[in-house]
Amino acid sequence: MARMKFLCDAERCIECNGCVTACKNENEVPWGVNRRRVVTINDGVIGAEKSISVACMHCSDAPCMAVCPVDCFYRTSDGVVLHDKDLCIGCGYCFYACPFGAPQFPQAGAFGLRGKMDKCTFCAGGPEADKSDAEFKKYGRNRLAEGKLPACAEMCSTKALLGGDGDVIADIYRERVVRRGNKGAEAWGWGSAYGQPPKGGVAPAAPAGGKS
Amino acid sequence: MIRRLLVAAAVLTLAACMEVEQASTPERQAGQTVRRDTAAWNNEPLANGPKWSKGDRTSWEEQIKKRQLAQHEDRRIYQ
Amino acid sequence: MLLTRKTNGSAVQQSRLAQGLNGVLAKTIDRRSFLKRSGLTAGAGVAAVTFGSQLPFSMIGEAKAKDDSSGKIEVKRTVCTHCSVGCAIDAHVQDGVWIRQEPVFDSPINLGAHCAKGAAIREHGISHDSHRLKYPMKLEGGKWKKISWDTAYDEISKKMLEIRKQSGPDSLFIVGSSKHNNEQAELLCKWARLWGTNNTDHQARICHSTTVAGLGQTWGYGAMTNSYNDEQNSKSLMFLGSNAAEAHPVSMLHTLHAKENGAKVIVVDPRYTRTAAKADIYVRHRSGTDVAFLFGVLYHIFKNGWEDKQYIHDRVYGMDKVKEEVMAKWTPEKCTEVTGVSEADVYLVAKTMAENRPGFIIWAMGQTQHTNANAVVRATNIVQLALGNVGRSGGGCNVYRGHDNVQGATDLGPNPDTLPGYYPVAVPGSWVHWAKVWNIDLDWLKKQYASEALMARPGMTVSRWIDGVTEKTENIDQDPNLRMIFFWGHAPNSQSRGSEMLEAMKKLDLMVVIDPYPSASAAMFAMVRKDGAYLLPAATQLECDGSVTASNRSVQWREKVIEPMFESRTDHAIMYQLAGKLGFADQFIGKKDGKQNLRIVKSKSGDEPILEDVTRNETNKGTWTIGYTGQSPERMQAHMRNMHLFDVKSLRCKGGKDALTGYDMTGDYFGMPWPCYGSPTIKHPGTPNLYDTHLHPMDGGHTFRALFGVEKDGINLLAEDGIANKGSDITTGYPQFDHVLLKKLGWWDELTEDEKKAAEGKTWANDLSGGIQRVAMKHGCSPFGNAKARAVVWNWPDAIPQHREPLFSPRADLVEKYPTHDDVKNLWRLPTLFKSVQQKAVKDETHKKFPLVLTSGRLVEYEGGGEETRSNPWLAELMQDCFVEINPKTAADRGIRNGEYVWVSTPGINPGGGNPRLKVKAKVTEGVGPDTVFIPFHFSGWWQGQDMLPYYPEGAAPIVRGEAVNTATTYGYDRITMMQETKTTLCQVAKFQA
């Protein structure tokens, strides 16, 4: 059975932001809401600069689900973590719980005035009828229901961002890591999100302190 | 109200040790109050998109895994 | 401004991310978080200002697209318009609305991949809140006023004819566009000539003119030798003057794949770029010292005997002279003195390239936009020739062109010195050739010009049009000053000396801007004028069909995605309609003697010529020199439908027929990269890698071009014995083919009777039957001859490339040793200063008042002048401020902190008095050294601290505006091509004070 995951290969990510605009385009996400973003660490530091594309990782044990006071999250049978905006009260707990900074709130302001939470849906829409106008307006496209994968991963300029079945991702990544002599063997965020490295044993366990 | 307080406590605990709390949420997942979603494979494929048999999870997954190889440029390069 | 505030929300996000990244983030500065891109308040504020309405809280977006389940969806295949990589896009269109964009995994070029711009291109089709110009406008009493197309045409043409009567046709300058497709570019080239002037140019001048000249003079053709894909076959890739990760992101797919297979990636750049972050070796050199660096590398190559001696003997002219000079002049210590690079680093680069062959040197504006760029390009070529890296798969000079069709527009478009296919205006035969292809009367054409002398004289260049307006009349090499300018798809902020451009705008009688986003020109003009300008809304390349040439010379055919939006019209419709008002409509469509080259159709744009007719009846019939003759629309369209059949590493089709037409693509290279010689019927497959003798010409193999004679001072210029294409019947060097050579060889009778008639008295380049090319290639010969590449270009001021200090050099102490050229009284019709500017700067001690090198470059979100991409909210959100990258030490010395506004001033001339200065934000980073600062060049809309919003036509201002770096860039031009200097000048940075 397919278990949907994301993986960003930091050896490949060039911070082109293709994933970011692919997401904006496909889901028509408004200005100020960033379901996906690219973070560059050590910008300009020779030999140390790395870029990583970050969004909701659809964690195995999703902290957002654990803390939601109104229980608005659910997990699809493909392992995608979604939520119901009709139930969401915009409290922001999920935001504090998320290790990836994924939850977004369309309105800024004091506590309680955040508006409904918004986040990456793995291009799987939400609880409205699949491919309906209502689903699109609230949650964006449902590419999975069209037999497609998330727009960000499908359009990544260097194929750094992989999105789809976790086993297939691990296979692709393992081949790549082996070819380049184990460089970048540690897939960023996999420890936090899925509690395990990509299958195949090339990646070491998540570093200690990954879940502080 | 009590539930709210519990959650608030859970958040505080999370800040201290997320890993433990993460593991303690299965009943919450089980008792979902949200509307359930239609499974992806229970949709009719688009006229100009990938094809599978509606309602057949295996055919949908096979199709998805095949499409996923588009993210693997080697398959295109050494086709 | 609201935009500048960072909200709690984003601050918290930052801290969460920091945790996720194990705290590494906390001690780093990220370009985007620094530039508060994710500020939520900012977003809401901008939404309120620019989108007119707040978004509903519970909704993520207002549905602009329709549900897939209703209505028929058509899929149109087009090509991204944002750079020269040539990424294919499938556009899903419903009821004329572009609703979805899907990746084309089948494309051998991009395999479905896109950068930020490509992935956001559908925004073009969203009419709601569009920032485009929506209808024709004129400036009247200082206000932009809506007018009709008819009024616009009437008033513009009346004014043009009136000025023509007073001052002649050379009073007009037409800035064309590298964003036009091939057909429109060819038409605009013709349009300018039918008006009667050579004063026309386009972005290629300020993009890769020095590349084209340098490569062309070395081995015959001025284009990228191989493809992006071919990098997968290479063992080393040196980027010198290219930040591909931001400028050509999808090319990095091939680069990184090569790297993972063991290729060494070297980046030499004053900045530690995103590309450098992916390199095995990074070397920081001083901006503008590329020749010194390259010859420093060459020194080690020669010293260690790493040069390919056999290759040099067989295929290179003059390397011995270069060697002599390099060994004497570019010892490690001298190289280090000039470049600032240690001997060890230079040696490492030389060794890595020598040990990892074949390899590429890759460049873009970092090499080309210098006062001595022609020398930089040639020095690069020489290093590659020394290593034997040219004319093979996996090695060569990969020149990354900028705009999507800058290669095609260079090949075919509005150039001041050439007609389509590089036929020089100075050679009368060129005019005979094209008059025949265009089906016009040459005598009529001659009368359109002010004189036959001016017809044969290359026009002014886009880099200098401002001087054409403001220079004293007696100093320019044509009768009138320029009085009218057409910006036909060109941003004014991409030209240097912006502050002086205002003076030119003050003096113009007429400015016409034809563009989907004409606003930067409009706002500048309106700042200093009350009237005299017209804005015409042009359709984009997604609103018409036509062919586009990627950097690797592959030609792809775009389908029209949507109809032109609002009142906009296609460029070719505007050309035809305006030609009608100016009295040369019939000539424009080649209507004479009962024959008509181009059919006219009615469209949303009104009457317009059919672009396929341009390809078939003009481009295919006339451009024999560079082989745009074989790519018929039918062949191109078959390739577009069958992309999956083309191999990614070789671009070749192993086999397969097009289902629609039955056309067999077996053996074709994708997009038939030019040269694709002969007529389409002989099925030349295109040339994937130039000058590759390992293949038969009918398999895409070629030799170096015999463009410079057969011998020089007794030394053979043709290839040595044994060097020829695979399967060649001549196994040594030979000159260009013409009717005489064909007869001598006894191959004349292999021409058909019709071909003989056409070929009599002709050469391979003007035989309209293509017979000479066909027969030459049948015998395994390249029609253009088989010669050596030239390391010494004796016809240029610097026969061997010289390092010359920039006009504004931070090293005044080196100017005497490495001075620039003498001033030139007449270069491209204008007096051009070199030494006098440089010496004055030394005398004035400019480098003390302005001690920092100012360089400029690309950001991934934006393209060119940036108006179009800064009008796209999905892109604009990512980069909301113009900024200057400044080293922590340099900043600290000036009391500047990260994120603060600063003034950057240069020694340029501000017509209002003083030096030009830019108000930008400081991004403090180690990415630049303490002696250098960097500003991206995509911004416009601020003028030395002032927002120009009041001067924009209503609703047509881009979302993000900022200082144009070129407002402050200084004087300086390449000695050969008039390329502008934008990569090395001087500046000072100071804390902002209002």
GROMACS .gro file of N, CA and C in nm, chain A residues 3 18 53 55-56 70 72 97 99 116 124 126 138 154 157 164 182 189 194 210:
model
   60
    3ARG      N    1   0.235   0.474   0.082
    3ARG     CA    2   0.242   0.564   0.197
    3ARG      C    3   0.311   0.690   0.147
   18GLY      N    4   1.092   2.680  -0.745
   18GLY     CA    5   0.993   2.622  -0.836
   18GLY      C    6   0.882   2.553  -0.759
   53SER      N    7   1.381   2.247   0.078
   53SER     CA    8   1.241   2.284   0.059
   53SER      C    9   1.158   2.221   0.171
   55ALA      N   10   0.779   2.182   0.377
   55ALA     CA   11   0.634   2.196   0.388
   55ALA      C   12   0.588   2.091   0.489
   56CYS      N   13   0.459   2.077   0.502
   56CYS     CA   14   0.407   1.968   0.586
   56CYS      C   15   0.465   1.837   0.535
   70VAL      N   16  -0.985   2.053   1.864
   70VAL     CA   17  -1.116   2.023   1.804
   70VAL      C   18  -1.109   1.901   1.713
   72CYS      N   19  -0.956   1.830   1.433
   72CYS     CA   20  -0.994   1.853   1.294
   72CYS      C   21  -0.905   1.779   1.194
   97ALA      N   22   0.318   2.294   1.761
   97ALA     CA   23   0.360   2.155   1.772
   97ALA      C   24   0.445   2.110   1.653
   99PRO      N   25   0.714   2.040   1.389
   99PRO     CA   26   0.859   2.061   1.382
   99PRO      C   27   0.903   2.127   1.251
  116LYS      N   28  -0.869   3.040   0.977
  116LYS     CA   29  -0.852   2.895   0.966
  116LYS      C   30  -0.709   2.860   0.926
  124ALA      N   31  -0.387   1.675  -0.215
  124ALA     CA   32  -0.493   1.575  -0.199
  124ALA      C   33  -0.623   1.640  -0.156
  126GLY      N   34  -0.922   1.808   0.036
  126GLY     CA   35  -0.969   1.801   0.174
  126GLY      C   36  -1.099   1.725   0.182
  138LYS      N   37  -1.138   2.572  -0.067
  138LYS     CA   38  -1.090   2.561   0.071
  138LYS      C   39  -0.951   2.500   0.081
  154GLU      N   40   0.659   1.729  -0.867
  154GLU     CA   41   0.659   1.695  -1.009
  154GLU      C   42   0.731   1.801  -1.092
  157SER      N   43   1.296   2.170  -1.018
  157SER     CA   44   1.389   2.195  -1.129
  157SER      C   45   1.503   2.094  -1.135
  164GLY      N   46   0.583   1.122  -0.311
  164GLY     CA   47   0.508   1.007  -0.359
  164GLY      C   48   0.522   0.893  -0.260
  182ASN      N   49   2.774   0.819  -0.117
  182ASN     CA   50   2.715   0.835   0.015
  182ASN      C   51   2.700   0.981   0.059
  189GLY      N   52   1.500   1.569   0.771
  189GLY     CA   53   1.363   1.570   0.822
  189GLY      C   54   1.297   1.433   0.831
  194TYR      N   55   0.913   1.069   0.991
  194TYR     CA   56   0.870   0.930   0.973
  194TYR      C   57   0.939   0.835   1.070
  210GLY      N   58   1.723   1.565   1.722
  210GLY     CA   59   1.633   1.594   1.612
  210GLY      C   60   1.493   1.623   1.664
   0.00000   0.00000   0.00000
